[in-house]
RNA sequence: UGGCCUAUGGUGUAAUUGGUAACACAGCUGGUUUUGGUCCAGUCGUUCAAGGUUCGAGUCCUUGUAGGCCAACCA
């Protein structure tokens, strides 16, 4: 209740208008149609949010349909990965479909077209056909085989199906118009011969239907009401409609194709070819490398399905060119993680602190809040002792009053612990600080309620007790590309714009409660960012991925100087 | 040179279908805070251009300009 009236995107406007014109709401039906030849990425997430979101909004079924008409590229491995990713994002498909399930129906319809003299077998090479195709400004010319008899076409097509001919010897083409200003209407190929095993139909077929012939008819078979695709298919709509005209009968839903602009995310690439190249060239470690914009990569990075969905909802859908700043995605990731991630302390760039007035063997367990944003999150105990680690950049021998951290003679609060004062520091021969000697105020313990504990000190630092800390590998990620739009430069290859420092692997020191952290669990390392346990973790060594840093206004201040 | 599509703040998306340009992010100012996080308040735009229709145009018309897409037996 109280949910603000959400404005409609242009697709929803089209649907609303169809409804007003009498289209029955119960007949609304959508589909998400990936080709199983690669992994799903952030762009697909947008498409899923659109289609499945429409399903939710109108209480309409949404099919997951694999567009598997090219056995040369498609594999079962991708089908499994895609299903996992769709489900992980939280979407529920009505039924799982495959375009290959419709091969018999498609074949029957093709025969019907031949009988109506609307399709013919062409026996030229692809080079000859390309030549006859014309150009966008010049009309094409008819194939010498365009006027074969229906009987001859029927026989040849049957032969193609039976595997009597080699690949490339014949194709079935729709007989439309070689002079059409739309190149796609110049007698498009409907079937080609391919002697390859298909991941589902195996060697049952020697001919495979092309995208245009398959997609619209599949929509029709499934009675999809609104078939949504990206802008580059806009020119295909005329052909989509032509094919539908050949098979549609009254009283059946006639699918409507509408196109939207694909979402472009800054500092990344998203084409399957380029993502594949990043993997094969070893620039990343796999499709699920946390730097990849794939769903699998984002999952491993620690992004949540909610964050990705909120992001997609926020950016919306339209028809114009766009380049969405990754910082918007990161905002949604932080927003969600801020609510759900337990806080812990970890020091990633340690320098040793010795509390000179703290008893040598003493240790205490201090109470720490798990999440100030979540009252139900409870508390935990963290160990405190004489020797601690703090971050190296949380200490300066001298600093101005804008530096709210530790400096000689200055006081600072150790989170959940005591107020300490820096007295001196020890350096090695190179001048690097190796120890900071401090005194602590024994009466200032957090939560003790003493007058001293209530003192206001500017600055609170996170820390870990050295003897209790556990060492872990921490992987710090940065954007994969240094350029916001790496693959749109005419004069520069996107590979030249790869960020050489997109991964830095370091050893961090964690509070001991993290010992039992499980793969996939997400935490906020206080004052640093959100981190999650990577699948590379073993029983004796934890590996963490930095999902995203905290907003850092201090770093911004430093940048200005 | 032909056809199709698009144009609103730095970014993305809206605008009750012709009626005072809104929301989010980013930025900037402050405030709160035992995370320089979170949270709170404030601030930044006359809709690509030029004409036209109208009492009134981001919405309609005309002409430009800019950008994207189209010639795989890929999807």
mmCIF file of C-alpha atoms (C1' of nucleotides) in Angstrom, chain B residues 9-72:
data_model
loop_
_atom_site.group_PDB
_atom_site.id
_atom_site.type_symbol
_atom_site.label_atom_id
_atom_site.label_comp_id
_atom_site.label_asym_id
_atom_site.label_seq_id
_atom_site.Cartn_x
_atom_site.Cartn_y
_atom_site.Cartn_z
ATOM 1 C "C1'" G B 9 20.087 18.502 -16.651
ATOM 2 C "C1'" G B 10 26.931 15.386 -16.167
ATOM 3 C "C1'" U B 11 24.116 10.122 -16.501
ATOM 4 C "C1'" G B 12 19.516 7.240 -16.941
ATOM 5 C "C1'" U B 13 14.287 7.654 -17.115
ATOM 6 C "C1'" A B 14 9.395 10.401 -16.568
ATOM 7 C "C1'" A B 15 5.683 14.249 -17.698
ATOM 8 C "C1'" U B 16 -2.180 12.851 -16.283
ATOM 9 C "C1'" U B 17 -1.392 12.145 -24.249
ATOM 10 C "C1'" G B 18 -1.694 20.117 -25.852
ATOM 11 C "C1'" G B 19 -1.994 22.841 -19.648
ATOM 12 C "C1'" U B 20 3.074 25.677 -14.366
ATOM 13 C "C1'" A B 21 9.414 20.069 -16.792
ATOM 14 C "C1'" A B 22 9.534 15.331 -12.287
ATOM 15 C "C1'" C B 23 12.313 11.045 -10.031
ATOM 16 C "C1'" A B 24 16.949 8.497 -9.215
ATOM 17 C "C1'" C B 25 22.293 8.539 -9.597
ATOM 18 C "C1'" A B 26 26.590 11.638 -9.817
ATOM 19 C "C1'" G B 27 28.364 16.636 -8.139
ATOM 20 C "C1'" C B 28 28.394 20.626 -4.647
ATOM 21 C "C1'" U B 29 26.871 22.999 0.747
ATOM 22 C "C1'" G B 30 25.598 22.060 5.491
ATOM 23 C "C1'" G B 31 23.700 18.828 9.830
ATOM 24 C "C1'" U B 32 23.628 14.000 12.698
ATOM 25 C "C1'" U B 33 26.853 9.836 13.666
ATOM 26 C "C1'" U B 34 31.608 5.131 18.114
ATOM 27 C "C1'" U B 35 31.989 3.306 10.108
ATOM 28 C "C1'" G B 36 34.936 10.317 6.686
ATOM 29 C "C1'" G B 37 29.465 4.529 5.849
ATOM 30 C "C1'" U B 38 24.140 5.159 6.724
ATOM 31 C "C1'" C B 39 20.565 9.013 7.521
ATOM 32 C "C1'" C B 40 18.638 14.298 7.014
ATOM 33 C "C1'" A B 41 18.326 19.247 4.691
ATOM 34 C "C1'" G B 42 19.664 22.481 0.721
ATOM 35 C "C1'" U B 43 21.711 23.338 -4.280
ATOM 36 C "C1'" C B 44 22.545 22.633 -9.826
ATOM 37 C "C1'" G B 45 18.112 22.052 -16.110
ATOM 38 C "C1'" U B 46 13.519 26.728 -19.904
ATOM 39 C "C1'" U B 47 13.441 19.860 -23.493
ATOM 40 C "C1'" C B 48 19.105 19.445 -30.723
ATOM 41 C "C1'" A B 49 18.124 24.029 -34.209
ATOM 42 C "C1'" A B 50 14.970 27.256 -37.020
ATOM 43 C "C1'" G B 51 10.228 28.208 -38.541
ATOM 44 C "C1'" G B 52 4.791 27.177 -38.053
ATOM 45 C "C1'" U B 53 -0.298 25.786 -35.749
ATOM 46 C "C1'" U B 54 -2.505 27.248 -30.851
ATOM 47 C "C1'" C B 55 -4.888 31.281 -25.542
ATOM 48 C "C1'" G B 56 -1.059 27.641 -24.458
ATOM 49 C "C1'" A B 57 3.980 23.021 -27.515
ATOM 50 C "C1'" G B 58 8.950 18.684 -24.516
ATOM 51 C "C1'" U B 59 4.313 16.742 -26.671
ATOM 52 C "C1'" C B 60 1.317 18.432 -33.278
ATOM 53 C "C1'" C B 61 3.337 20.151 -38.536
ATOM 54 C "C1'" U B 62 7.620 21.670 -41.827
ATOM 55 C "C1'" U B 63 12.711 22.040 -42.819
ATOM 56 C "C1'" G B 64 17.362 21.226 -41.068
ATOM 57 C "C1'" U B 65 21.366 19.162 -37.806
ATOM 58 C "C1'" A B 66 23.499 15.188 -35.013
ATOM 59 C "C1'" G B 67 23.752 10.091 -33.693
ATOM 60 C "C1'" G B 68 22.448 4.804 -34.269
ATOM 61 C "C1'" C B 69 20.958 0.560 -37.354
ATOM 62 C "C1'" C B 70 20.520 -2.232 -42.310
ATOM 63 C "C1'" A B 71 24.049 -5.995 -47.729
ATOM 64 C "C1'" A B 72 26.176 -13.568 -42.145
#
